[in-house]
Coordinates of N, CA and C in Angstrom, one line a residue:
X83 N 74.0 165.8 151.6 CA 73.6 164.6 152.6 C 72.2 164.1 152.5
X84 N 71.4 165.1 152.1 CA 69.9 164.7 152.1 C 69.3 164.6 150.8
X85 N 70.2 164.6 149.7 CA 69.6 164.4 148.3 C 70.6 163.7 147.4
X86 N 70.0 163.0 146.5 CA 70.9 162.2 145.5 C 71.4 163.1 144.4
X87 N 71.0 164.4 144.3 CA 71.3 165.3 143.3 C 72.8 165.5 143.3
X88 N 73.5 165.8 142.1 CA 74.9 166.0 142.1 C 75.0 167.3 141.2
X89 N 76.2 167.9 141.5 CA 76.5 169.2 140.9 C 77.9 169.2 140.5
X90 N 78.2 169.8 139.3 CA 79.6 169.9 139.0 C 80.2 170.9 139.8
X91 N 81.1 170.4 140.7 CA 81.7 171.4 141.7 C 83.0 171.9 141.2
X92 N 83.5 171.2 140.1 CA 84.9 171.7 139.7 C 84.6 173.0 138.9
X93 N 84.6 174.0 139.6 CA 84.3 175.5 139.0 C 85.4 176.4 138.9
X94 N 86.6 175.8 138.5 CA 87.9 176.5 138.2 C 87.8 176.9 136.7
X95 N 87.9 178.2 136.4 CA 87.9 178.7 135.0 C 89.5 178.8 134.8
X96 N 89.7 178.5 133.5 CA 91.1 178.5 132.9 C 91.1 179.5 131.9
X97 N 92.4 180.1 131.8 CA 92.7 181.1 130.8 C 94.0 180.6 130.1
X98 N 94.2 181.2 128.9 CA 95.6 180.9 128.1 C 96.3 182.1 128.4
X99 N 97.6 181.8 129.0 CA 98.5 183.0 129.2 C 99.9 182.4 128.9
X100 N 100.4 183.3 127.9 CA 101.8 182.8 127.5 C 101.9 181.3 127.0
X101 N 100.8 180.9 126.1 CA 100.7 179.7 125.6 C 100.6 178.5 126.5
X102 N 100.2 179.0 127.8 CA 100.0 178.0 128.8 C 98.8 178.1 129.5
X103 N 98.1 177.0 129.9 CA 96.7 177.2 130.7 C 96.9 177.3 132.2
X104 N 96.2 178.3 132.6 CA 96.4 178.8 134.0 C 95.0 178.9 134.5
X105 N 95.0 178.6 135.9 CA 93.6 179.0 136.5 C 93.4 180.5 136.6
X106 N 92.1 180.9 136.3 CA 91.9 182.3 136.2 C 91.7 182.8 137.7
X107 N 92.5 183.7 138.0 CA 92.7 184.2 139.4 C 91.9 185.6 139.7
X108 N 91.1 186.0 138.7 CA 90.5 187.3 139.0 C 89.5 187.2 140.0
X109 N 89.3 188.3 140.8 CA 88.4 188.1 141.9 C 87.0 188.4 141.3
X110 N 86.0 187.6 141.9 CA 84.7 187.8 141.5 C 84.1 188.7 142.6
X111 N 83.0 189.4 142.3 CA 82.4 190.4 143.3 C 82.1 189.8 144.6
X112 N 82.3 190.5 145.5 CA 81.9 190.0 147.0 C 80.4 190.1 147.1
X113 N 79.9 189.3 147.9 CA 78.5 189.4 148.3 C 78.3 190.6 149.0
X114 N 77.3 191.4 148.6 CA 77.0 192.7 149.1 C 75.6 192.9 149.7
X115 N 75.4 193.7 150.6 CA 74.1 194.0 151.2 C 74.1 193.3 152.5
X116 N 72.9 193.7 153.2 CA 72.7 193.3 154.5 C 72.5 191.7 154.6
X117 N 72.7 191.1 155.9 CA 72.4 189.7 156.1 C 70.8 189.6 155.9
X118 N 70.4 188.4 155.5 CA 68.8 188.2 155.3 C 68.4 187.9 156.8
X119 N 69.0 187.3 157.8 CA 68.4 187.0 159.1 C 69.5 187.5 160.0
X120 N 69.1 187.7 161.3 CA 69.9 188.0 162.3 C 69.4 187.3 163.6
X121 N 70.2 187.2 164.7 CA 69.7 186.5 165.8 C 68.6 187.3 166.6
X122 N 68.7 188.7 166.2 CA 67.6 189.6 167.0 C 66.2 189.4 166.2
X123 N 66.1 188.8 165.1 CA 64.9 188.7 164.4 C 64.2 187.2 164.4
X124 N 64.4 186.5 165.5 CA 63.9 185.3 165.6 C 62.4 185.3 165.6
X125 N 61.7 184.6 164.8 CA 60.3 184.8 164.8 C 59.7 184.2 166.2
X126 N 58.5 184.9 166.5 CA 58.0 184.4 168.0 C 57.7 182.9 168.1
X127 N 57.3 182.2 167.1 CA 57.2 180.8 167.2 C 58.4 180.0 167.1
X128 N 59.5 180.7 166.8 CA 60.9 179.9 166.6 C 61.1 179.6 165.3
X129 N 62.2 179.0 164.9 CA 62.6 178.6 163.7 C 62.1 177.1 163.4
X130 N 61.9 176.9 162.1 CA 61.5 175.6 161.6 C 62.6 174.7 161.5
X131 N 62.6 173.4 161.9 CA 63.6 172.5 161.8 C 63.5 171.8 160.3
X132 N 64.5 171.5 159.8 CA 64.6 170.7 158.4 C 65.5 169.5 158.6
X133 N 65.0 168.4 158.0 CA 65.9 167.1 158.0 C 67.0 167.4 157.2
X134 N 68.2 167.1 157.8 CA 69.4 167.3 157.0 C 70.2 166.0 156.8
X135 N 69.6 164.9 157.4 CA 70.4 163.6 157.3 C 70.5 162.9 158.6
X136 N 70.8 161.7 158.6 CA 71.2 161.0 159.8 C 72.6 161.3 160.3
X137 N 72.8 161.3 161.7 CA 74.0 161.9 162.2 C 75.1 160.9 161.7
X138 N 74.9 159.6 161.6 CA 76.0 158.8 161.2 C 76.5 159.0 159.7
X139 N 75.6 159.7 159.0 CA 76.1 160.0 157.6 C 77.2 161.1 157.4
X140 N 77.3 161.8 158.5 CA 78.3 163.0 158.5 C 79.6 162.6 159.0
X141 N 80.7 163.0 158.2 CA 82.1 162.4 158.7 C 82.4 163.1 160.0
X142 N 83.1 162.3 160.8 CA 83.7 162.9 162.1 C 84.7 164.0 161.7
X143 N 84.6 165.2 162.5 CA 85.4 166.4 162.0 C 85.5 166.7 160.7
X144 N 84.2 166.8 159.9 CA 84.2 167.1 158.6 C 82.8 167.6 158.4
X145 N 82.6 167.9 157.1 CA 81.2 168.5 156.7 C 80.5 167.8 155.5
X146 N 79.3 168.1 155.3 CA 78.6 167.8 154.1 C 77.6 168.9 153.7
X147 N 77.4 169.0 152.4 CA 76.5 170.0 151.9 C 75.0 169.4 152.2
X148 N 74.0 170.3 152.5 CA 72.7 169.9 152.7 C 71.9 170.7 151.8
X149 N 71.0 170.3 151.1 CA 70.2 171.1 150.1 C 68.9 171.4 150.9
X150 N 68.6 172.8 150.9 CA 67.4 173.4 151.4 C 66.8 174.3 150.5
X151 N 65.7 173.8 149.8 CA 65.2 174.8 148.7 C 66.2 174.9 147.5
X152 N 66.6 176.0 147.1 CA 67.7 176.3 146.2 C 69.0 176.6 146.7
X153 N 69.0 176.6 148.2 CA 70.2 176.8 148.8 C 71.0 175.7 149.3
X154 N 72.2 175.8 149.6 CA 72.9 174.6 150.3 C 73.6 175.2 151.5
X155 N 73.6 174.4 152.5 CA 74.1 174.6 153.8 C 75.2 173.7 154.1
X156 N 76.2 174.2 154.7 CA 77.4 173.4 155.0 C 77.2 172.9 156.5
X157 N 77.1 171.7 156.6 CA 76.9 171.2 158.0 C 78.2 170.5 158.5
X158 N 78.9 170.7 159.6 CA 79.8 170.1 160.3 C 79.7 169.5 161.5
X159 N 80.3 168.3 161.7 CA 80.2 167.4 162.9 C 81.5 167.3 163.5
X160 N 81.6 167.8 164.9 CA 82.9 167.8 165.5 C 82.7 167.0 166.8
X161 N 82.8 165.6 166.7 CA 82.5 164.7 167.7 C 83.8 164.8 168.7
X162 N 84.8 165.2 168.4 CA 86.0 165.2 169.3 C 86.0 166.4 170.3
X163 N 85.1 167.3 170.2 CA 84.8 168.4 171.1 C 84.3 167.8 172.4
X164 N 84.8 168.4 173.6 CA 84.2 167.8 174.8 C 82.8 168.3 175.2
X165 N 82.5 169.6 174.9 CA 81.2 170.1 175.3 C 80.1 169.4 174.5
X166 N 79.0 169.1 175.4 CA 77.7 168.5 174.8 C 77.8 167.3 173.9
X167 N 79.0 166.5 174.2 CA 79.2 165.2 173.4 C 79.4 165.7 171.9
X168 N 80.2 166.5 171.7 CA 80.4 167.0 170.3 C 79.7 168.2 170.0
X169 N 79.9 168.7 168.8 CA 79.3 169.9 168.4 C 78.8 169.9 166.9
X170 N 77.8 170.5 166.5 CA 77.3 170.6 165.2 C 77.3 172.1 164.9
X171 N 77.8 172.4 163.7 CA 77.9 173.8 163.2 C 77.4 173.9 161.7
X172 N 76.7 175.0 161.3 CA 76.2 175.1 160.0 C 76.3 176.5 159.5
X173 N 76.7 176.7 158.2 CA 76.9 177.9 157.6 C 76.3 177.8 156.1
X174 N 76.3 178.9 155.4 CA 76.1 179.0 154.0 C 77.0 178.2 153.3
X175 N 76.9 177.4 152.3 CA 78.0 176.6 151.5 C 78.5 177.4 150.5
X176 N 78.7 178.5 150.4 CA 79.3 179.4 149.5 C 80.5 180.2 149.9
X177 N 81.4 179.8 149.1 CA 82.9 180.5 149.4 C 82.7 182.0 149.1
X178 N 83.0 182.9 150.1 CA 83.0 184.2 149.8 C 84.0 184.8 149.0
X179 N 85.2 184.1 148.7 CA 86.2 184.6 147.8 C 85.7 184.2 146.2
X180 N 85.3 183.0 146.0 CA 85.1 182.7 144.6 C 83.7 182.4 144.3
X181 N 82.8 182.6 145.4 CA 81.3 182.4 145.1 C 81.1 180.9 144.7
X182 N 81.7 180.0 145.1 CA 81.6 178.5 144.6 C 81.0 177.7 145.8
X183 N 80.3 176.7 145.6 CA 79.7 175.9 146.6 C 80.7 174.8 147.1
X184 N 81.8 175.2 148.0 CA 82.8 174.4 148.4 C 83.0 174.3 149.9
X185 N 82.4 175.3 150.8 CA 82.8 175.3 152.1 C 82.6 173.9 152.8
X186 N 81.6 173.1 152.6 CA 81.5 171.8 153.1 C 82.7 170.9 152.8
X187 N 83.5 171.0 151.9 CA 84.6 170.3 151.7 C 85.8 170.8 152.3
X188 N 85.7 171.8 153.1 CA 86.9 172.3 153.8 C 87.4 171.6 155.0
X189 N 88.6 172.0 155.5 CA 89.2 171.3 156.7 C 88.6 171.9 157.9
X190 N 88.5 171.1 158.9 CA 88.1 171.5 160.2 C 89.2 171.4 161.2
X191 N 89.6 172.4 161.8 CA 90.6 172.4 162.8 C 90.2 171.6 164.1
X192 N 91.1 170.7 164.6 CA 90.8 170.0 165.9 C 91.9 170.4 166.9
X193 N 91.4 170.4 168.2 CA 92.3 170.7 169.2 C 93.3 169.4 169.3

């Protein structure tokens, strides 16, 4: 949302099996180790805000990837929620299963 950079997000590996082309479904290693941050470790002066884009750039009940340094954050806007005139959520944009940057393209359930 906040950059013009593009990335090849078609990260499906294919293998030849029985003379046919199939997606490689082998499991990649899970992310291991402790979380880098926790809610208990908020700095005394608070967190720094980072510009992620204009609110109107984000699709209703959908998400976009926001680049921050070398990382990507998936930001979701849920305007159909009643509380606080909608809701904004963010998480790491890496799928824990295949380790690809695809979370921001996922579906968001709506009541």
